Short mmCIF file of C-alpha atoms in Angstrom, two decimals:
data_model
loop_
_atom_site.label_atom_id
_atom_site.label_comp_id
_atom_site.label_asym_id
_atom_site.label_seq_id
_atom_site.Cartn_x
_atom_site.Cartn_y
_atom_site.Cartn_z
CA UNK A 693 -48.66 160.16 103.28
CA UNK A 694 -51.66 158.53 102.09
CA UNK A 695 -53.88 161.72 102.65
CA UNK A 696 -51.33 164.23 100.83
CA UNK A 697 -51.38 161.84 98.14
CA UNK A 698 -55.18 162.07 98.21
CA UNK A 699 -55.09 165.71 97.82
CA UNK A 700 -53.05 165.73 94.13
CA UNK A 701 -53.76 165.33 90.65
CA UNK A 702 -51.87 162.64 88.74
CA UNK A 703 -50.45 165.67 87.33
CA UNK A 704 -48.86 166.65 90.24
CA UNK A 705 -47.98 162.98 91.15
CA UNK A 706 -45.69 162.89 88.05
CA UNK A 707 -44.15 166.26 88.12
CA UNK A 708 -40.74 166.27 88.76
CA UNK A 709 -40.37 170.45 88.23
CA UNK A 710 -37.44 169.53 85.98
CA UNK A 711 -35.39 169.55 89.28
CA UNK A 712 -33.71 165.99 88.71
CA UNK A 713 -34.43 164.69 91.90
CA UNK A 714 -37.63 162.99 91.15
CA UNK A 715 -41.25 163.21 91.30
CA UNK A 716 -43.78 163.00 94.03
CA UNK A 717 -44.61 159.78 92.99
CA UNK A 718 -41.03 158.53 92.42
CA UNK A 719 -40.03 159.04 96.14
CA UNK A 720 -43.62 157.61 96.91
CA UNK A 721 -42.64 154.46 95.02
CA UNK A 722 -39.27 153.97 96.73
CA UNK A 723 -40.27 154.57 100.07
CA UNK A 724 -43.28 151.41 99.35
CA UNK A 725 -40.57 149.37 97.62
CA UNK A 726 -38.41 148.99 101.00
CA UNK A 727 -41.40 148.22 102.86
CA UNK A 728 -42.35 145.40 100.54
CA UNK A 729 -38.67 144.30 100.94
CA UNK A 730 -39.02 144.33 104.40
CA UNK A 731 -42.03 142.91 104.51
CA UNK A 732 -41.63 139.79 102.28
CA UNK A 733 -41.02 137.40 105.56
CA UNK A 734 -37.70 136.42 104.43
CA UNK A 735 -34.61 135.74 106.44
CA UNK A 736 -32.65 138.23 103.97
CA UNK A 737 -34.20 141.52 103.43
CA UNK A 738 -32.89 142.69 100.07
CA UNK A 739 -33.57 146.26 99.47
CA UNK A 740 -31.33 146.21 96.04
CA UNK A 741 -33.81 143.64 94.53
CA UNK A 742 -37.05 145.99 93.62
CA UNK A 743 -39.55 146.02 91.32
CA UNK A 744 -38.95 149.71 90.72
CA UNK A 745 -42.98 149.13 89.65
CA UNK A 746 -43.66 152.20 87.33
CA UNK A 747 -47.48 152.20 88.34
CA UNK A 748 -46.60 153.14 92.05
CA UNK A 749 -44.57 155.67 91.06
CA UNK A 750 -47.06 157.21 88.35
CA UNK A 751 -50.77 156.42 89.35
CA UNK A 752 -51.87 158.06 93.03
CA UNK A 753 -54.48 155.15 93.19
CA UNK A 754 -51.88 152.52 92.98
CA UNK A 755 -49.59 153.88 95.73
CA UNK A 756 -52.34 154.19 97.88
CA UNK A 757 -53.61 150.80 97.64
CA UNK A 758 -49.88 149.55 98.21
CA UNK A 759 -49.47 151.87 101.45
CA UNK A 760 -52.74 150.63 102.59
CA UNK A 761 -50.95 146.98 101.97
CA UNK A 762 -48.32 147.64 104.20
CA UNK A 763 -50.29 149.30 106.80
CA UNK A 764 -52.11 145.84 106.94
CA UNK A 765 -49.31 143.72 106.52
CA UNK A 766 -47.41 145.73 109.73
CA UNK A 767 -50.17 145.78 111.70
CA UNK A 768 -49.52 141.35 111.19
CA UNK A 769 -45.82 141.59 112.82
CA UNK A 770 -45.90 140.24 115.78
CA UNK A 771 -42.29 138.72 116.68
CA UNK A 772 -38.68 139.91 115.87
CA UNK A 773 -36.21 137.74 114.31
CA UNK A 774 -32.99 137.51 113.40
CA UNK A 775 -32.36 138.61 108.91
CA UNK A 776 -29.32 139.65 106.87
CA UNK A 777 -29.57 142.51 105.03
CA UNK A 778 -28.55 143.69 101.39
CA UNK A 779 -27.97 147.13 100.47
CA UNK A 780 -25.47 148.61 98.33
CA UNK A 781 -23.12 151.32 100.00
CA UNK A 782 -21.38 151.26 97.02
CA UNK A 783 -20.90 150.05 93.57
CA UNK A 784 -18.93 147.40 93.96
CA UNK A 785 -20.64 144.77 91.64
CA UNK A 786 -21.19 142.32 95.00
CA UNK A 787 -23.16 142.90 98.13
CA UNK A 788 -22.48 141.22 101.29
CA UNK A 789 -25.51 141.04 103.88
CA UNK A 790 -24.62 142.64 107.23
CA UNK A 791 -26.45 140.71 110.05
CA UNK A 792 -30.01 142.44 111.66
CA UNK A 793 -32.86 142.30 113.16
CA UNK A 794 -36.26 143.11 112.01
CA UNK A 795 -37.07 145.30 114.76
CA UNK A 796 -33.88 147.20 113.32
CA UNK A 797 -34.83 147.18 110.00
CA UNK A 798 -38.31 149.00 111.03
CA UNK A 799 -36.30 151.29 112.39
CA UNK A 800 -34.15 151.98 109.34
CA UNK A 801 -37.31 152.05 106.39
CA UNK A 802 -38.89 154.26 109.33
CA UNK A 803 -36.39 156.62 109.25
CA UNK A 804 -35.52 156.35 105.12
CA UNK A 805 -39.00 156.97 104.52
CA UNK A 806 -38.91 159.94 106.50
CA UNK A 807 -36.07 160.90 104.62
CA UNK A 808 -38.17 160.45 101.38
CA UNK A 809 -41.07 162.25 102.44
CA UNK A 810 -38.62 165.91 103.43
CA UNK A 811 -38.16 165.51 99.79
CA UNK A 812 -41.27 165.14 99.30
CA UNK A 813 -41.98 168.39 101.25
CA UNK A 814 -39.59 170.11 99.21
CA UNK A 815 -41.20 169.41 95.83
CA UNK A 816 -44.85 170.31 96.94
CA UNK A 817 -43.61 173.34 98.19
CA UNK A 818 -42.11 174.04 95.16
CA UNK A 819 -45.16 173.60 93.41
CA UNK A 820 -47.29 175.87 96.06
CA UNK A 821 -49.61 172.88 97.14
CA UNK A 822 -50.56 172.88 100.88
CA UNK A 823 -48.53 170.68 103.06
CA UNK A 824 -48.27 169.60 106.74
CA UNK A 825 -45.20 171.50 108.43
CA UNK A 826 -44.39 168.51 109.96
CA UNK A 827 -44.29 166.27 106.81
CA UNK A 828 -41.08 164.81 106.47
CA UNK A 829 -40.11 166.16 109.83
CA UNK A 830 -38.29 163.91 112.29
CA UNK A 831 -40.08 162.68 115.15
CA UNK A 832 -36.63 163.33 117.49
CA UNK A 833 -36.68 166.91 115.55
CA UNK A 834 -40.64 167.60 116.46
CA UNK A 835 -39.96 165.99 120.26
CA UNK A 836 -37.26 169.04 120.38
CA UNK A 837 -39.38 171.68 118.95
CA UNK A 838 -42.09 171.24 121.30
CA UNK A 839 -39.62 170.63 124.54
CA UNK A 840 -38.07 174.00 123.55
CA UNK A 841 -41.22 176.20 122.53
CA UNK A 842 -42.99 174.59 126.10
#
């Protein structure tokens, strides 16, 4: 992520191509945000509580730095443990934490910020700027594509 985001303008950070699904930088932002959750060496993980912090979402040099930040702080973990876990399903005005792990929570932002980054795809292809095929591609999906093309 941190080398497409290298190759835009702040332009192109910030353009949402009046699609209403957000910009570049918005899904950039989100995707950091649960990390940071994740990553605040609590015993809940609260992934409702965000800073939503507008410079992540708007400056390129910002959301670097904070992906750079979480690269460091994962390369840190070292044990699993035991969390509970907020995240609205719905909007029901009260969340109850579901029991996890943190080895299951990696999992999850792993697979959300995939998620995040196909949209991501989607909106640099929409704007004709080079991008990897397998950006925002599943690992499962590229394990299948190359079992079936070998």
């Amino acid at each position: 992520m941190i080398e497409f985001i290298n190759t835009l303008s702040e332009i192109q950070f910030n353009d949402g191509l009046n699609m209403n699904s957000g910009t570049i930088g918005a899904h950039v932002r989100h995707v950091v945000e649960h990390y940071q959750s994740l990553l605040l060496d609590a015993d809940t993980i609260d992934y409702d509580n965000r800073s939503r912090n507008t410079a992540i979402e708007t400056q390129p040099a910002m959301a670097i730095n904070s992906l750079n930040s979480i690269i460091f702080e994962l390369q840190k973990l070292i044990a699993d443990k035991a969390v509970d876990v907020l995240c609205s399903t719905n909007t029901a005005p009260q969340t109850n934490p579901t029991t996890s792990s943190l080895r299951r929570e990696l999992v999850f932002v792993h697979s959300h910020t995939t998620h995040h980054m196909a949209i991501i795809r989607i909106l640099a292809l929409s704007m004709m700027l080079p991008i990897s095929m397998n950006f925002g591609k599943a690992a499962s999906t590229q394990k299948f594509e190359h079992n079936v093309q070998s």
